[in-house]
PDB file of C-alpha atoms and ligand atoms in Angstrom:
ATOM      1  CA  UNK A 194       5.867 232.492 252.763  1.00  0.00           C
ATOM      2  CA  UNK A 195       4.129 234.430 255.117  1.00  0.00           C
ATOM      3  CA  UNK A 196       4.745 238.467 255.109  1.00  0.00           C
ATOM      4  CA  UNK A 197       6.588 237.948 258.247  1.00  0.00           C
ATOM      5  CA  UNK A 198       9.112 235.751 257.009  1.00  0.00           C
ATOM      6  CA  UNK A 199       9.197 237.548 253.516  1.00  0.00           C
ATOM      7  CA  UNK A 200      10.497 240.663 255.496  1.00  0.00           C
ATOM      8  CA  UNK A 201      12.680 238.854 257.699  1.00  0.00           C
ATOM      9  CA  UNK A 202      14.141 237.629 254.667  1.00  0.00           C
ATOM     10  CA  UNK A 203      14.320 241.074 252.563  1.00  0.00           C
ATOM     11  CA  UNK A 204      15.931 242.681 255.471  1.00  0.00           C
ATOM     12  CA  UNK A 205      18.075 240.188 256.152  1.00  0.00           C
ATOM     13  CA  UNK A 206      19.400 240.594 252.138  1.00  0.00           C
ATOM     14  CA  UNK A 207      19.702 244.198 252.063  1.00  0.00           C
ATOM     15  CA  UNK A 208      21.460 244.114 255.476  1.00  0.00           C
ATOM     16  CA  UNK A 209      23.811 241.736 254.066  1.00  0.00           C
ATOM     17  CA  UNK A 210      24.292 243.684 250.876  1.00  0.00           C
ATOM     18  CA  UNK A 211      25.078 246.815 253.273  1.00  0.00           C
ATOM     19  CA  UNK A 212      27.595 244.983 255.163  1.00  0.00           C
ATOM     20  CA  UNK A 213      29.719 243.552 251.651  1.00  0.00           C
ATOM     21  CA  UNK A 214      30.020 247.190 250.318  1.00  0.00           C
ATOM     22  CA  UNK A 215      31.208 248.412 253.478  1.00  0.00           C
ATOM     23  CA  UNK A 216      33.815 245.989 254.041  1.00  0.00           C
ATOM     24  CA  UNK A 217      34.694 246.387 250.347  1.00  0.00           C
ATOM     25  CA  UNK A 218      35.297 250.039 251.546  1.00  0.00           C
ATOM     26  CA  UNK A 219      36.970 249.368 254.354  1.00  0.00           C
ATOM     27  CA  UNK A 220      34.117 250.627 256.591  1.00  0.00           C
ATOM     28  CA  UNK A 221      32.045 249.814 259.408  1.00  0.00           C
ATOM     29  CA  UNK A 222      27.984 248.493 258.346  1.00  0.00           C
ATOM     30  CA  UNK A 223      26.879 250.408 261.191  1.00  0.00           C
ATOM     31  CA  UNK A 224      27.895 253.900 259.785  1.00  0.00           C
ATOM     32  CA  UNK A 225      24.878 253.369 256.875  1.00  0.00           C
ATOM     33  CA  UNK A 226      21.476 253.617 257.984  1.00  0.00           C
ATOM     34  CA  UNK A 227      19.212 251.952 256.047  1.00  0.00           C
ATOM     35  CA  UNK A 228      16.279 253.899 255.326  1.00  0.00           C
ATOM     36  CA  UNK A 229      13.330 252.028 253.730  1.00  0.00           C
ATOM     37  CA  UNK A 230      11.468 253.967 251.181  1.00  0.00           C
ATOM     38  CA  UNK A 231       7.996 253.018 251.413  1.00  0.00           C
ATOM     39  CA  UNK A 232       6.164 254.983 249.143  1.00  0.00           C
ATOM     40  CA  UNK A 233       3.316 253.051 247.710  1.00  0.00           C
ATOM     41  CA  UNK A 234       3.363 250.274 250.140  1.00  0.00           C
ATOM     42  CA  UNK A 235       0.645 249.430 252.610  1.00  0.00           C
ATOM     43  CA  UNK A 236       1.374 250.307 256.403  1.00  0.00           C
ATOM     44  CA  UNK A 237       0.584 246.863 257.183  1.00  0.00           C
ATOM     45  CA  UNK A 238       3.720 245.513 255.075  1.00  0.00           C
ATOM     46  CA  UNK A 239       5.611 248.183 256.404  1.00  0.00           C
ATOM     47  CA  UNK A 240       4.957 247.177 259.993  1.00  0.00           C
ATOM     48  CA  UNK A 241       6.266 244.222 259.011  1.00  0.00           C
ATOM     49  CA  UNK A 242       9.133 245.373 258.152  1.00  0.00           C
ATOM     50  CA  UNK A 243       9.531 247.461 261.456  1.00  0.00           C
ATOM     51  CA  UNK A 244       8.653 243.816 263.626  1.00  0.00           C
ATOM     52  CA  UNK A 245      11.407 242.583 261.801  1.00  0.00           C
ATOM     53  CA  UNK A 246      13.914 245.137 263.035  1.00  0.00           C
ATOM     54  CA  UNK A 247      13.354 248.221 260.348  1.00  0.00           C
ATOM     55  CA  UNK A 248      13.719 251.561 262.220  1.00  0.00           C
ATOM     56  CA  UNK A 249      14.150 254.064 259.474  1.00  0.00           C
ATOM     57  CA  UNK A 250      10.849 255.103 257.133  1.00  0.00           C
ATOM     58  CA  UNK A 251      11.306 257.263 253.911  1.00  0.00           C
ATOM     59  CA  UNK A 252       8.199 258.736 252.557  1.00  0.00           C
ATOM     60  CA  UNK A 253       7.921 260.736 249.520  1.00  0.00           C
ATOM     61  CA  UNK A 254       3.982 261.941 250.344  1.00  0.00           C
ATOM     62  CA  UNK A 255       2.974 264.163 253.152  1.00  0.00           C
ATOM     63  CA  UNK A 256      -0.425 262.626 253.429  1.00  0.00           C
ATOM     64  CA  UNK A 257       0.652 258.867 252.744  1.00  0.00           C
ATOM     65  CA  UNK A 258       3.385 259.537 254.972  1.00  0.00           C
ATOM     66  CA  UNK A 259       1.217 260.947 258.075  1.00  0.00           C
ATOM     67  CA  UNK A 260      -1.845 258.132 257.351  1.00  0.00           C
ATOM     68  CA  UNK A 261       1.466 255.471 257.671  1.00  0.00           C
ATOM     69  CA  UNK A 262       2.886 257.118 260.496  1.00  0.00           C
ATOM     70  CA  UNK A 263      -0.542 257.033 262.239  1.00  0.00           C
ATOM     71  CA  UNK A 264      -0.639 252.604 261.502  1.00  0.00           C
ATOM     72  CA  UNK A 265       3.010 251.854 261.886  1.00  0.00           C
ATOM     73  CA  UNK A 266       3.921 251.741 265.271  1.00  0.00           C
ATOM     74  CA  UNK A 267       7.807 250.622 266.945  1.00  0.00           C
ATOM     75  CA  UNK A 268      10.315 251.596 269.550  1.00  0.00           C
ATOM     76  CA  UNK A 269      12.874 254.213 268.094  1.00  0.00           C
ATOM     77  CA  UNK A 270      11.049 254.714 264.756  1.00  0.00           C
ATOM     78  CA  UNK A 271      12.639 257.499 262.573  1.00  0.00           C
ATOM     79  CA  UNK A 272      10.195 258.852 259.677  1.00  0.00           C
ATOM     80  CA  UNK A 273      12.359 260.408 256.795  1.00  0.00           C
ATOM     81  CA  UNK A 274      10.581 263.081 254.137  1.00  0.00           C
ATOM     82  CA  UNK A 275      12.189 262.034 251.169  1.00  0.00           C
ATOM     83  CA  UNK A 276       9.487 263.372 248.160  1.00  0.00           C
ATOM     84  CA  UNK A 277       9.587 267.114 246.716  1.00  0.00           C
ATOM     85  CA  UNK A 278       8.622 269.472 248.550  1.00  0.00           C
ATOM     86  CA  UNK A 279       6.003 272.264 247.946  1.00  0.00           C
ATOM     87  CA  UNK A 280       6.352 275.472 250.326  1.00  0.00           C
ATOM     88  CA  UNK A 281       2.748 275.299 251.114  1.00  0.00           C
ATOM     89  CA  UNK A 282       3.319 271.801 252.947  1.00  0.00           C
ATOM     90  CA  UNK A 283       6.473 272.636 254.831  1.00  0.00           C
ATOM     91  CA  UNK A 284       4.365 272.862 258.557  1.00  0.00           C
ATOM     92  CA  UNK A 285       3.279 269.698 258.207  1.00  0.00           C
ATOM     93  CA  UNK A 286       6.848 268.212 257.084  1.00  0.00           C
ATOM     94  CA  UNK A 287       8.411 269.953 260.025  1.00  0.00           C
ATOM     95  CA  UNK A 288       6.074 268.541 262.555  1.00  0.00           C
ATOM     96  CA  UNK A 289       5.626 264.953 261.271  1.00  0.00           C
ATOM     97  CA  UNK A 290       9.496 264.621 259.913  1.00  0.00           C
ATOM     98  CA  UNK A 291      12.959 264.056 261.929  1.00  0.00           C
ATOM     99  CA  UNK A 292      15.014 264.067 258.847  1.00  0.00           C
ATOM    100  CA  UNK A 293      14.081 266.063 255.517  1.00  0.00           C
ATOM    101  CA  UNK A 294      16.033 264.722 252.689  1.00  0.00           C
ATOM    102  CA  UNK A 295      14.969 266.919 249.850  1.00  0.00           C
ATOM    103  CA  UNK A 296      15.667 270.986 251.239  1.00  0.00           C
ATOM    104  CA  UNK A 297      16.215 272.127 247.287  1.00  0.00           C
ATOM    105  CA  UNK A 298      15.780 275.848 248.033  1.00  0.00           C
ATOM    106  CA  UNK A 299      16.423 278.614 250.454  1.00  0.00           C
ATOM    107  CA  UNK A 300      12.821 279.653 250.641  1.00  0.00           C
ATOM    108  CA  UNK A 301      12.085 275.894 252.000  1.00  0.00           C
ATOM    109  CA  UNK A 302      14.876 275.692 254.652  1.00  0.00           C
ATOM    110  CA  UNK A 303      13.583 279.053 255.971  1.00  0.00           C
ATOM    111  CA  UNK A 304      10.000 278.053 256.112  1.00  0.00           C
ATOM    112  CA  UNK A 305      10.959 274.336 257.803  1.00  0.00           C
ATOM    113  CA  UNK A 306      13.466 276.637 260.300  1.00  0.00           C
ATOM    114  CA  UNK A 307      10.532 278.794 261.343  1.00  0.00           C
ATOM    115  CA  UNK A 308       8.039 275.995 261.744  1.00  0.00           C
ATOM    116  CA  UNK A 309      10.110 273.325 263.307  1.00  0.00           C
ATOM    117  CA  UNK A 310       8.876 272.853 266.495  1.00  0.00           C
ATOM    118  CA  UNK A 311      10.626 274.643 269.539  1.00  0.00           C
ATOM    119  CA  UNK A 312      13.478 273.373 271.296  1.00  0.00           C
ATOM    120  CA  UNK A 313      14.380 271.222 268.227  1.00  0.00           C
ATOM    121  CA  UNK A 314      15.972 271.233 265.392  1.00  0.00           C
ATOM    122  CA  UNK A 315      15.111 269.699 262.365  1.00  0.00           C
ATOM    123  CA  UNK A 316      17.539 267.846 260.434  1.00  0.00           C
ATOM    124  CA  UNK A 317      17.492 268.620 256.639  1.00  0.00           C
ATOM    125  CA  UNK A 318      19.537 267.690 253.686  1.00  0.00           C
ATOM    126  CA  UNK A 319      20.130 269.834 250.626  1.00  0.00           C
ATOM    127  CA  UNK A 320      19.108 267.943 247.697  1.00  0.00           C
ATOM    128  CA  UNK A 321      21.680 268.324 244.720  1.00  0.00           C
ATOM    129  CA  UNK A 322      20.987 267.927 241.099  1.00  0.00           C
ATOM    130  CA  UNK A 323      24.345 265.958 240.473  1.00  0.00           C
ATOM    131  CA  UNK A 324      23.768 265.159 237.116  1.00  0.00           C
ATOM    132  CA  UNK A 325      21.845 267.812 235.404  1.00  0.00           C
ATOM    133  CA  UNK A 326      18.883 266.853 235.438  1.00  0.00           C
ATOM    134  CA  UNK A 327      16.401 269.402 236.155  1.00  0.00           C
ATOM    135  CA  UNK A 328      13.223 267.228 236.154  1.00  0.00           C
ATOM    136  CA  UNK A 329      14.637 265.213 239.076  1.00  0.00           C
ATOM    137  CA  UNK A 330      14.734 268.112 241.300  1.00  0.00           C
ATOM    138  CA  UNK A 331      17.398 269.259 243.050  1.00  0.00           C
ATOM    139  CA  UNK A 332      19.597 272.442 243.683  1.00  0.00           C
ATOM    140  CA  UNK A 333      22.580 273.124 240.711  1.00  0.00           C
ATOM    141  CA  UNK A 334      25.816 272.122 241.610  1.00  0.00           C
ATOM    142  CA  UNK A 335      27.663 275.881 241.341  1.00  0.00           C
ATOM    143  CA  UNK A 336      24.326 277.588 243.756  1.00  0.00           C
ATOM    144  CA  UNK A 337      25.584 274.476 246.632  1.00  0.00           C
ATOM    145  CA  UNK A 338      28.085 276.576 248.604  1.00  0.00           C
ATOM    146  CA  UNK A 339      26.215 279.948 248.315  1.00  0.00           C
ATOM    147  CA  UNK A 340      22.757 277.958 249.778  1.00  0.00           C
ATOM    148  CA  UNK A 341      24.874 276.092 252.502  1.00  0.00           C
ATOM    149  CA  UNK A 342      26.827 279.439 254.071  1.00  0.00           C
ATOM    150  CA  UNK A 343      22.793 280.720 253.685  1.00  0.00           C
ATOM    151  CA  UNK A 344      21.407 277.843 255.683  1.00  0.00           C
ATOM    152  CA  UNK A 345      23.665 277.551 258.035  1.00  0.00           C
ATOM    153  CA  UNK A 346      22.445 281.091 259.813  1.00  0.00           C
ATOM    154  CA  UNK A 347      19.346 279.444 260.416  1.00  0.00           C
ATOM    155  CA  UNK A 348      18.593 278.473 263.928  1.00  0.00           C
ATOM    156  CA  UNK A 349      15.740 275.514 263.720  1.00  0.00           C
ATOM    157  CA  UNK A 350      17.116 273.333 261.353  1.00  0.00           C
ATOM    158  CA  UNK A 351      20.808 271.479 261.268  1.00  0.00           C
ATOM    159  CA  UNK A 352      22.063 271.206 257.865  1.00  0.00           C
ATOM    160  CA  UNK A 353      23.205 267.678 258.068  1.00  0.00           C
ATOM    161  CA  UNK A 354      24.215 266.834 254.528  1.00  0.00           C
ATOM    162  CA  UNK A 355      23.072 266.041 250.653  1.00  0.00           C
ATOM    163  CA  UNK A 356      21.383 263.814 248.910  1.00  0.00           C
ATOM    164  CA  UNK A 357      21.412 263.155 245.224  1.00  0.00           C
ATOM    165  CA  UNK A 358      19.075 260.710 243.206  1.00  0.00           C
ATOM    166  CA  UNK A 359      22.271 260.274 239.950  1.00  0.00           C
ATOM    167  CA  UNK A 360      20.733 258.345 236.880  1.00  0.00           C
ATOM    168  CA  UNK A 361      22.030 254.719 236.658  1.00  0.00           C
ATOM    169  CA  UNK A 362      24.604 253.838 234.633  1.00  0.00           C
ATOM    170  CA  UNK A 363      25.652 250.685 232.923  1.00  0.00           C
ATOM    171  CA  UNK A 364      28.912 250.589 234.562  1.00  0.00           C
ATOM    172  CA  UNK A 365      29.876 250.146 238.470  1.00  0.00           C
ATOM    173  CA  UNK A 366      32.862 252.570 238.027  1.00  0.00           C
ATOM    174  CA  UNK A 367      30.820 255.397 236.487  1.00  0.00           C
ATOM    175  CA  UNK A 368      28.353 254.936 239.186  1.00  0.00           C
ATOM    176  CA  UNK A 369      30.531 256.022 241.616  1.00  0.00           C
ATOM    177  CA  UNK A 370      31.494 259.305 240.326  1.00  0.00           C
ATOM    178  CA  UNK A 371      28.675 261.319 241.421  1.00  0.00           C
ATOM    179  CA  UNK A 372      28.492 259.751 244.649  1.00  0.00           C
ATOM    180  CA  UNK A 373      32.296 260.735 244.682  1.00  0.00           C
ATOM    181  CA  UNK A 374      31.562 264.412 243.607  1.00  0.00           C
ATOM    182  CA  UNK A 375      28.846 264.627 246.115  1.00  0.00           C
ATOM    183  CA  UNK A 376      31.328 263.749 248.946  1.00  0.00           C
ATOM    184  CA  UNK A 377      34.031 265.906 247.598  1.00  0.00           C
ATOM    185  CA  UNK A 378      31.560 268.976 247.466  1.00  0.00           C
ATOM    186  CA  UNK A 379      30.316 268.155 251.035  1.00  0.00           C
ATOM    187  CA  UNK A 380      33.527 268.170 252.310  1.00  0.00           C
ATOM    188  CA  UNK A 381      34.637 271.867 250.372  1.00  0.00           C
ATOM    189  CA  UNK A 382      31.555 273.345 251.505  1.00  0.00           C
ATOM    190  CA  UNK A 383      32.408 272.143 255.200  1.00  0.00           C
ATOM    191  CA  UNK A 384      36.206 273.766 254.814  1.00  0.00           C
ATOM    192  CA  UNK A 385      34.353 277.086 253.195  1.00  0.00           C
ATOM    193  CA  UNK A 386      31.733 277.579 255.801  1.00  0.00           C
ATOM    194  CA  UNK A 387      32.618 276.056 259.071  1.00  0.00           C
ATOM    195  CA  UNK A 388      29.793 273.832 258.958  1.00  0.00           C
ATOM    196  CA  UNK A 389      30.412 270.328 259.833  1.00  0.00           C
ATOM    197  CA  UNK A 390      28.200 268.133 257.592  1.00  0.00           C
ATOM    198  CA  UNK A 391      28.396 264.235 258.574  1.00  0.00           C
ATOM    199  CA  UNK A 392      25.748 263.050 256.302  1.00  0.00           C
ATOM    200  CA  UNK A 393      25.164 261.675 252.601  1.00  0.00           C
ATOM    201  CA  UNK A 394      22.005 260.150 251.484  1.00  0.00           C
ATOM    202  CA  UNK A 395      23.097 258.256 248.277  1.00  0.00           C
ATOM    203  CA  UNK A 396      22.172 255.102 247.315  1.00  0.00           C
ATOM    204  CA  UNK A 397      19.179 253.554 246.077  1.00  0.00           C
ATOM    205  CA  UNK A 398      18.480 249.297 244.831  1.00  0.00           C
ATOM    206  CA  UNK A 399      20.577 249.595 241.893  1.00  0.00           C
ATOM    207  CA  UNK A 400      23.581 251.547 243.132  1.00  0.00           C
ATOM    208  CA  UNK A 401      23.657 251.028 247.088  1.00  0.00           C
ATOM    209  CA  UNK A 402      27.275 249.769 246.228  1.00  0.00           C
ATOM    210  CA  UNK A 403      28.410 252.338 244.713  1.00  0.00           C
ATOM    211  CA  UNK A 404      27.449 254.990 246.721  1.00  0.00           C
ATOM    212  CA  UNK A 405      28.838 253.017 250.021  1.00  0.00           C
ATOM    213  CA  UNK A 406      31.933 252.925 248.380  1.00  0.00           C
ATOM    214  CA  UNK A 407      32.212 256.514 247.983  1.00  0.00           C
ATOM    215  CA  UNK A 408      31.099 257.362 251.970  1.00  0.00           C
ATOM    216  CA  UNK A 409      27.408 257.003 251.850  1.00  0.00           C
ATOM    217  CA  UNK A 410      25.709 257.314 254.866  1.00  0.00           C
ATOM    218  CA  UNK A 411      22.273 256.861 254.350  1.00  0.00           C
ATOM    219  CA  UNK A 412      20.454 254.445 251.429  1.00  0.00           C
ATOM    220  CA  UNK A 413      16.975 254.406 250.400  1.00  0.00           C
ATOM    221  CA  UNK A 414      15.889 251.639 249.373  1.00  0.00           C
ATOM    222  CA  UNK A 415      12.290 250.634 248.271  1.00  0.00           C
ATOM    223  CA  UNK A 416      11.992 248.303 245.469  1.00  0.00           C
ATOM    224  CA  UNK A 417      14.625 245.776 246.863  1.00  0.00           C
ATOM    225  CA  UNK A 418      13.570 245.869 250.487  1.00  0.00           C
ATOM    226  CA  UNK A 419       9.259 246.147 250.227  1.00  0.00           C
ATOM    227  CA  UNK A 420       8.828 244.726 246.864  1.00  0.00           C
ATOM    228  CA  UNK A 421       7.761 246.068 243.334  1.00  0.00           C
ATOM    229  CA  UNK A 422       5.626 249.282 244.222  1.00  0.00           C
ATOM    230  CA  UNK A 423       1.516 248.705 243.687  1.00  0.00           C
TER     231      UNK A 423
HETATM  232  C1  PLP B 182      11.501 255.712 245.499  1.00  0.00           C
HETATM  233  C2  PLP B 182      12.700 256.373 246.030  1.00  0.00           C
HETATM  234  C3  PLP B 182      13.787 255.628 246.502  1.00  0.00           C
HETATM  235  C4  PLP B 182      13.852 254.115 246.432  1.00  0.00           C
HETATM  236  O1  PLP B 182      14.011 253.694 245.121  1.00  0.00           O
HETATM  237  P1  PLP B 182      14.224 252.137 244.757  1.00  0.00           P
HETATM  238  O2  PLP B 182      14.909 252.195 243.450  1.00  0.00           O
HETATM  239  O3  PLP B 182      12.870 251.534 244.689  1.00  0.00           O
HETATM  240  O4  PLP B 182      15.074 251.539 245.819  1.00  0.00           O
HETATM  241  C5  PLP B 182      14.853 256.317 247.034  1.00  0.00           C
HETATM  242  N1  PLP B 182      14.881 257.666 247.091  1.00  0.00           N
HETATM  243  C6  PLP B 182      13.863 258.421 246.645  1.00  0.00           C
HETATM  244  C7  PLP B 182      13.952 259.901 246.760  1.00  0.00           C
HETATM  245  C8  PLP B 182      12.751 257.800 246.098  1.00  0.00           C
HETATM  246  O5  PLP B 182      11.745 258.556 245.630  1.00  0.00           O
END
């Protein structure tokens, strides 16, 4: 199979997948963007990808992420920073980045707000550590309210929403509960501060379903989409 075929083919799949879960939910496919995460894979797949009708890039890698930017080329593209986030990197994130994923801090939100270039706002997501798990990154559930009322007084960046990265679990029920507290907590913290939040980045290969069931908005998906990572 050629590459172009092969991501004809893996779009066509995940596309497919999309559209089950939101029917299951009672949804409309076209309120999930898919957002490939293409971390580790060479431009020239992902350009592929983008021939074949991909419009949404995650990276996780400023300098990956600005080398693919500079090889991948398509009408309407949309480059997502998806990776951690270390304060010394935030200019470049701003001015490379339509959509930040991974705002886990206040210090980060106010750097991107400063830098993001004039006349537009960035559009970030506060991370959340859903499940407790520290090493994963991620703001603590019981800080999310105090941080969103805080962010929303800046003027550069649109707080758009959260995204969480839960651990997997064995069962398709229990996989939905984070994705459910997410939304629930989203939705408080919209009622609390006025802010209206219209975005949730949850969902990844394993639990896309899940996560669309409980009002995702945006998936990532890598392995299922590109391929095993190098
Ligand atoms: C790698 C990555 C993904 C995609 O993970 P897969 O399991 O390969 O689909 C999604 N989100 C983030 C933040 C990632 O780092």
């Amino acid at each position: 199979m050629s590459d172009n075929e092969y991501a004809i083919q893996r779009l066509h799949a995940i596309r497919s997948r999309i559209a089950q879960a939101a029917k299951k939910a009672g949804r409309e496919p076209a309120e999930i963007t898919l957002v490939g995460a293409a971390k580790q894979q060479p431009a020239a797949l992902a350009q592929k990808f983008v021939d074949a009708g991909l419009q949404d890039i995650g990276e996780n890698y400023l300098q990956e992420g600005i080398s693919k930017q500079q090889q991948v080329a398509g009408q309407a593209l949309t480059w997502h920073y998806i990776g951690s986030i270390q304060s010394n990197k935030t200019a470049s994130i701003a001015e490379y980045f339509t959509w930040v994923h991974s705002v886990d801090r206040l210090k980060i939100a106010k750097r991107l707000a400063a830098q993001s270039p004039t006349g537009s706002q960035l559009n970030i997501l506060l991370q959340i550590d859903i499940d407790n798990e520290p090493s994963k990154g991620g703001a603590a559930v019981r800080e999310v309210p105090t941080l969103c009322a805080a962010i929303a007084q800046l003027s550069g960046v649109r707080l758009r929403g959260f995204m969480v990265l839960p651990k997997l679990r064995r069962d398709h029920h229990a996989q939905r509960e984070p994705f459910a507290q997410t939304r629930e907590l989203m939705n408080s913290c919209n009622q609390q501060t006025g802010l209206e939040m219209d975005t949730l980045s949850m969902g990844m290969s394993g639990d896309l379903e899940a996560a669309i069931l409980e009002g995702s908005t945006m998936v990532r998906i890598g392995t299922d989409l590109f391929g095993v990572r190098a």
